[in-house]
C-alpha atoms as an extended CHARMM CRD file, in Angstrom:
* protein
*
        87  EXT
         1         1  UNK       CA             66.5780000000      144.4000000000        5.1390000000  PROA      1               0.0000000000
         2         2  UNK       CA             66.0980000000      141.5500000000        7.7290000000  PROA      2               0.0000000000
         3         3  UNK       CA             66.6040000000      142.2770000000       11.4510000000  PROA      3               0.0000000000
         4         4  UNK       CA             69.6730000000      140.0330000000       11.4110000000  PROA      4               0.0000000000
         5         5  UNK       CA             71.1550000000      142.1600000000        8.7460000000  PROA      5               0.0000000000
         6         6  UNK       CA             70.2520000000      145.3450000000       10.4990000000  PROA      6               0.0000000000
         7         7  UNK       CA             71.8260000000      144.2090000000       13.7560000000  PROA      7               0.0000000000
         8         8  UNK       CA             74.9780000000      143.0880000000       12.0150000000  PROA      8               0.0000000000
         9         9  UNK       CA             75.4260000000      146.4120000000       10.0450000000  PROA      9               0.0000000000
        10        10  UNK       CA             74.8130000000      148.4140000000       13.1770000000  PROA      10              0.0000000000
        11        11  UNK       CA             77.2090000000      146.4460000000       15.3380000000  PROA      11              0.0000000000
        12        12  UNK       CA             79.9300000000      146.3660000000       12.5960000000  PROA      12              0.0000000000
        13        13  UNK       CA             79.6660000000      150.2440000000       11.9990000000  PROA      13              0.0000000000
        14        14  UNK       CA             79.7940000000      150.9570000000       15.7140000000  PROA      14              0.0000000000
        15        15  UNK       CA             82.3780000000      148.3880000000       16.9120000000  PROA      15              0.0000000000
        16        16  UNK       CA             84.4180000000      147.1310000000       13.8670000000  PROA      16              0.0000000000
        17        17  UNK       CA             84.4120000000      143.6800000000       15.3530000000  PROA      17              0.0000000000
        18        18  UNK       CA             87.0100000000      141.0260000000       14.6710000000  PROA      18              0.0000000000
        19        19  UNK       CA             84.2930000000      138.3830000000       15.1270000000  PROA      19              0.0000000000
        20        20  UNK       CA             80.4770000000      138.8300000000       14.9010000000  PROA      20              0.0000000000
        21        21  UNK       CA             77.7770000000      136.3670000000       14.8650000000  PROA      21              0.0000000000
        22        22  UNK       CA             74.0880000000      137.3850000000       14.8410000000  PROA      22              0.0000000000
        23        23  UNK       CA             71.8570000000      134.3650000000       15.3860000000  PROA      23              0.0000000000
        24        24  UNK       CA             68.0780000000      134.5110000000       15.1910000000  PROA      24              0.0000000000
        25        25  UNK       CA             66.7770000000      132.1640000000       17.9600000000  PROA      25              0.0000000000
        26        26  UNK       CA             63.0980000000      133.2100000000       17.5900000000  PROA      26              0.0000000000
        27        27  UNK       CA             61.8610000000      129.7690000000       16.5400000000  PROA      27              0.0000000000
        28        28  UNK       CA             63.3220000000      128.3180000000       19.7910000000  PROA      28              0.0000000000
        29        29  UNK       CA             60.8550000000      130.7530000000       21.6010000000  PROA      29              0.0000000000
        30        30  UNK       CA             57.6710000000      129.8210000000       19.6780000000  PROA      30              0.0000000000
        31        31  UNK       CA             54.6470000000      130.4180000000       21.9770000000  PROA      31              0.0000000000
        32        32  UNK       CA             56.7390000000      132.4080000000       24.5910000000  PROA      32              0.0000000000
        33        33  UNK       CA             56.3470000000      135.9550000000       25.5130000000  PROA      33              0.0000000000
        34        34  UNK       CA             57.3340000000      138.4210000000       22.8190000000  PROA      34              0.0000000000
        35        35  UNK       CA             57.2590000000      135.7770000000       20.0060000000  PROA      35              0.0000000000
        36        36  UNK       CA             55.5640000000      136.9280000000       16.8550000000  PROA      36              0.0000000000
        37        37  UNK       CA             54.7140000000      135.2190000000       13.6360000000  PROA      37              0.0000000000
        38        38  UNK       CA             57.6500000000      135.5080000000       11.2700000000  PROA      38              0.0000000000
        39        39  UNK       CA             60.1520000000      135.4990000000       13.9180000000  PROA      39              0.0000000000
        40        40  UNK       CA             62.9790000000      138.1090000000       14.2200000000  PROA      40              0.0000000000
        41        41  UNK       CA             62.0980000000      138.6710000000       18.0030000000  PROA      41              0.0000000000
        42        42  UNK       CA             64.8980000000      136.6880000000       19.8310000000  PROA      42              0.0000000000
        43        43  UNK       CA             68.4600000000      137.1060000000       19.0120000000  PROA      43              0.0000000000
        44        44  UNK       CA             71.9700000000      136.1100000000       20.2650000000  PROA      44              0.0000000000
        45        45  UNK       CA             75.0470000000      138.1850000000       19.4610000000  PROA      45              0.0000000000
        46        46  UNK       CA             78.5580000000      136.8530000000       19.8390000000  PROA      46              0.0000000000
        47        47  UNK       CA             81.0520000000      139.7790000000       19.4120000000  PROA      47              0.0000000000
        48        48  UNK       CA             84.7610000000      140.3220000000       19.8000000000  PROA      48              0.0000000000
        49        49  UNK       CA             86.0140000000      143.8510000000       19.4400000000  PROA      49              0.0000000000
        50        50  UNK       CA             88.9910000000      145.8750000000       20.6280000000  PROA      50              0.0000000000
        51        51  UNK       CA             86.5370000000      148.6570000000       21.4410000000  PROA      51              0.0000000000
        52        52  UNK       CA             85.6170000000      146.8230000000       24.5190000000  PROA      52              0.0000000000
        53        53  UNK       CA             89.0660000000      146.6670000000       25.9780000000  PROA      53              0.0000000000
        54        54  UNK       CA             89.2000000000      147.9670000000       29.4530000000  PROA      54              0.0000000000
        55        55  UNK       CA             85.3820000000      148.0140000000       29.8680000000  PROA      55              0.0000000000
        56        56  UNK       CA             83.4880000000      146.0910000000       32.4270000000  PROA      56              0.0000000000
        57        57  UNK       CA             81.1960000000      143.3040000000       31.3090000000  PROA      57              0.0000000000
        58        58  UNK       CA             78.2020000000      145.4910000000       32.1650000000  PROA      58              0.0000000000
        59        59  UNK       CA             79.5950000000      148.4330000000       30.1970000000  PROA      59              0.0000000000
        60        60  UNK       CA             80.1750000000      146.0680000000       27.1730000000  PROA      60              0.0000000000
        61        61  UNK       CA             76.5240000000      144.9730000000       27.3490000000  PROA      61              0.0000000000
        62        62  UNK       CA             75.2450000000      148.3830000000       27.6190000000  PROA      62              0.0000000000
        63        63  UNK       CA             77.2880000000      149.6140000000       24.6120000000  PROA      63              0.0000000000
        64        64  UNK       CA             75.6830000000      146.8270000000       22.5260000000  PROA      64              0.0000000000
        65        65  UNK       CA             72.2370000000      147.6620000000       23.7700000000  PROA      65              0.0000000000
        66        66  UNK       CA             72.7160000000      151.3130000000       23.0790000000  PROA      66              0.0000000000
        67        67  UNK       CA             73.7360000000      150.5700000000       19.5800000000  PROA      67              0.0000000000
        68        68  UNK       CA             70.5480000000      148.5990000000       19.0030000000  PROA      68              0.0000000000
        69        69  UNK       CA             68.2360000000      150.8320000000       20.9760000000  PROA      69              0.0000000000
        70        70  UNK       CA             65.7850000000      151.5070000000       18.1860000000  PROA      70              0.0000000000
        71        71  UNK       CA             65.4860000000      147.6900000000       17.3320000000  PROA      71              0.0000000000
        72        72  UNK       CA             64.9660000000      146.8560000000       21.0730000000  PROA      72              0.0000000000
        73        73  UNK       CA             62.1740000000      149.3630000000       21.3730000000  PROA      73              0.0000000000
        74        74  UNK       CA             60.3580000000      148.2680000000       18.2370000000  PROA      74              0.0000000000
        75        75  UNK       CA             60.8060000000      144.7410000000       17.1000000000  PROA      75              0.0000000000
        76        76  UNK       CA             63.4050000000      142.7660000000       19.1990000000  PROA      76              0.0000000000
        77        77  UNK       CA             61.9910000000      141.1600000000       22.3240000000  PROA      77              0.0000000000
        78        78  UNK       CA             65.1100000000      139.4440000000       23.5840000000  PROA      78              0.0000000000
        79        79  UNK       CA             68.8080000000      139.8650000000       23.1200000000  PROA      79              0.0000000000
        80        80  UNK       CA             71.5080000000      137.4920000000       24.4910000000  PROA      80              0.0000000000
        81        81  UNK       CA             74.9990000000      139.0710000000       24.3720000000  PROA      81              0.0000000000
        82        82  UNK       CA             78.1770000000      137.0440000000       24.4790000000  PROA      82              0.0000000000
        83        83  UNK       CA             81.4240000000      139.1900000000       24.4790000000  PROA      83              0.0000000000
        84        84  UNK       CA             84.2490000000      137.0560000000       23.2640000000  PROA      84              0.0000000000
        85        85  UNK       CA             87.9720000000      137.6910000000       23.7210000000  PROA      85              0.0000000000
        86        86  UNK       CA             89.8280000000      139.3000000000       20.9260000000  PROA      86              0.0000000000
        87        87  UNK       CA             92.6410000000      137.3760000000       19.3390000000  PROA      87              0.0000000000
């Protein structure tokens, strides 16, 4: 399973998002710190979920980081998180 698919599956299971985008931005970081041949090192997540209602922005980001803890420790060098409003 690709890292994109792993991230998508974990966030879907944990947060039941109404909107989720997982974007591999690794090629934009070629030659930068943390980049590896084959990519799957730099990601952007755009997520909307009712699970974040009432949470501060910091708490929302921590929840995403906690859900992806194993991936961040092993293979993912950078993760940009955009929490979108639920509609």
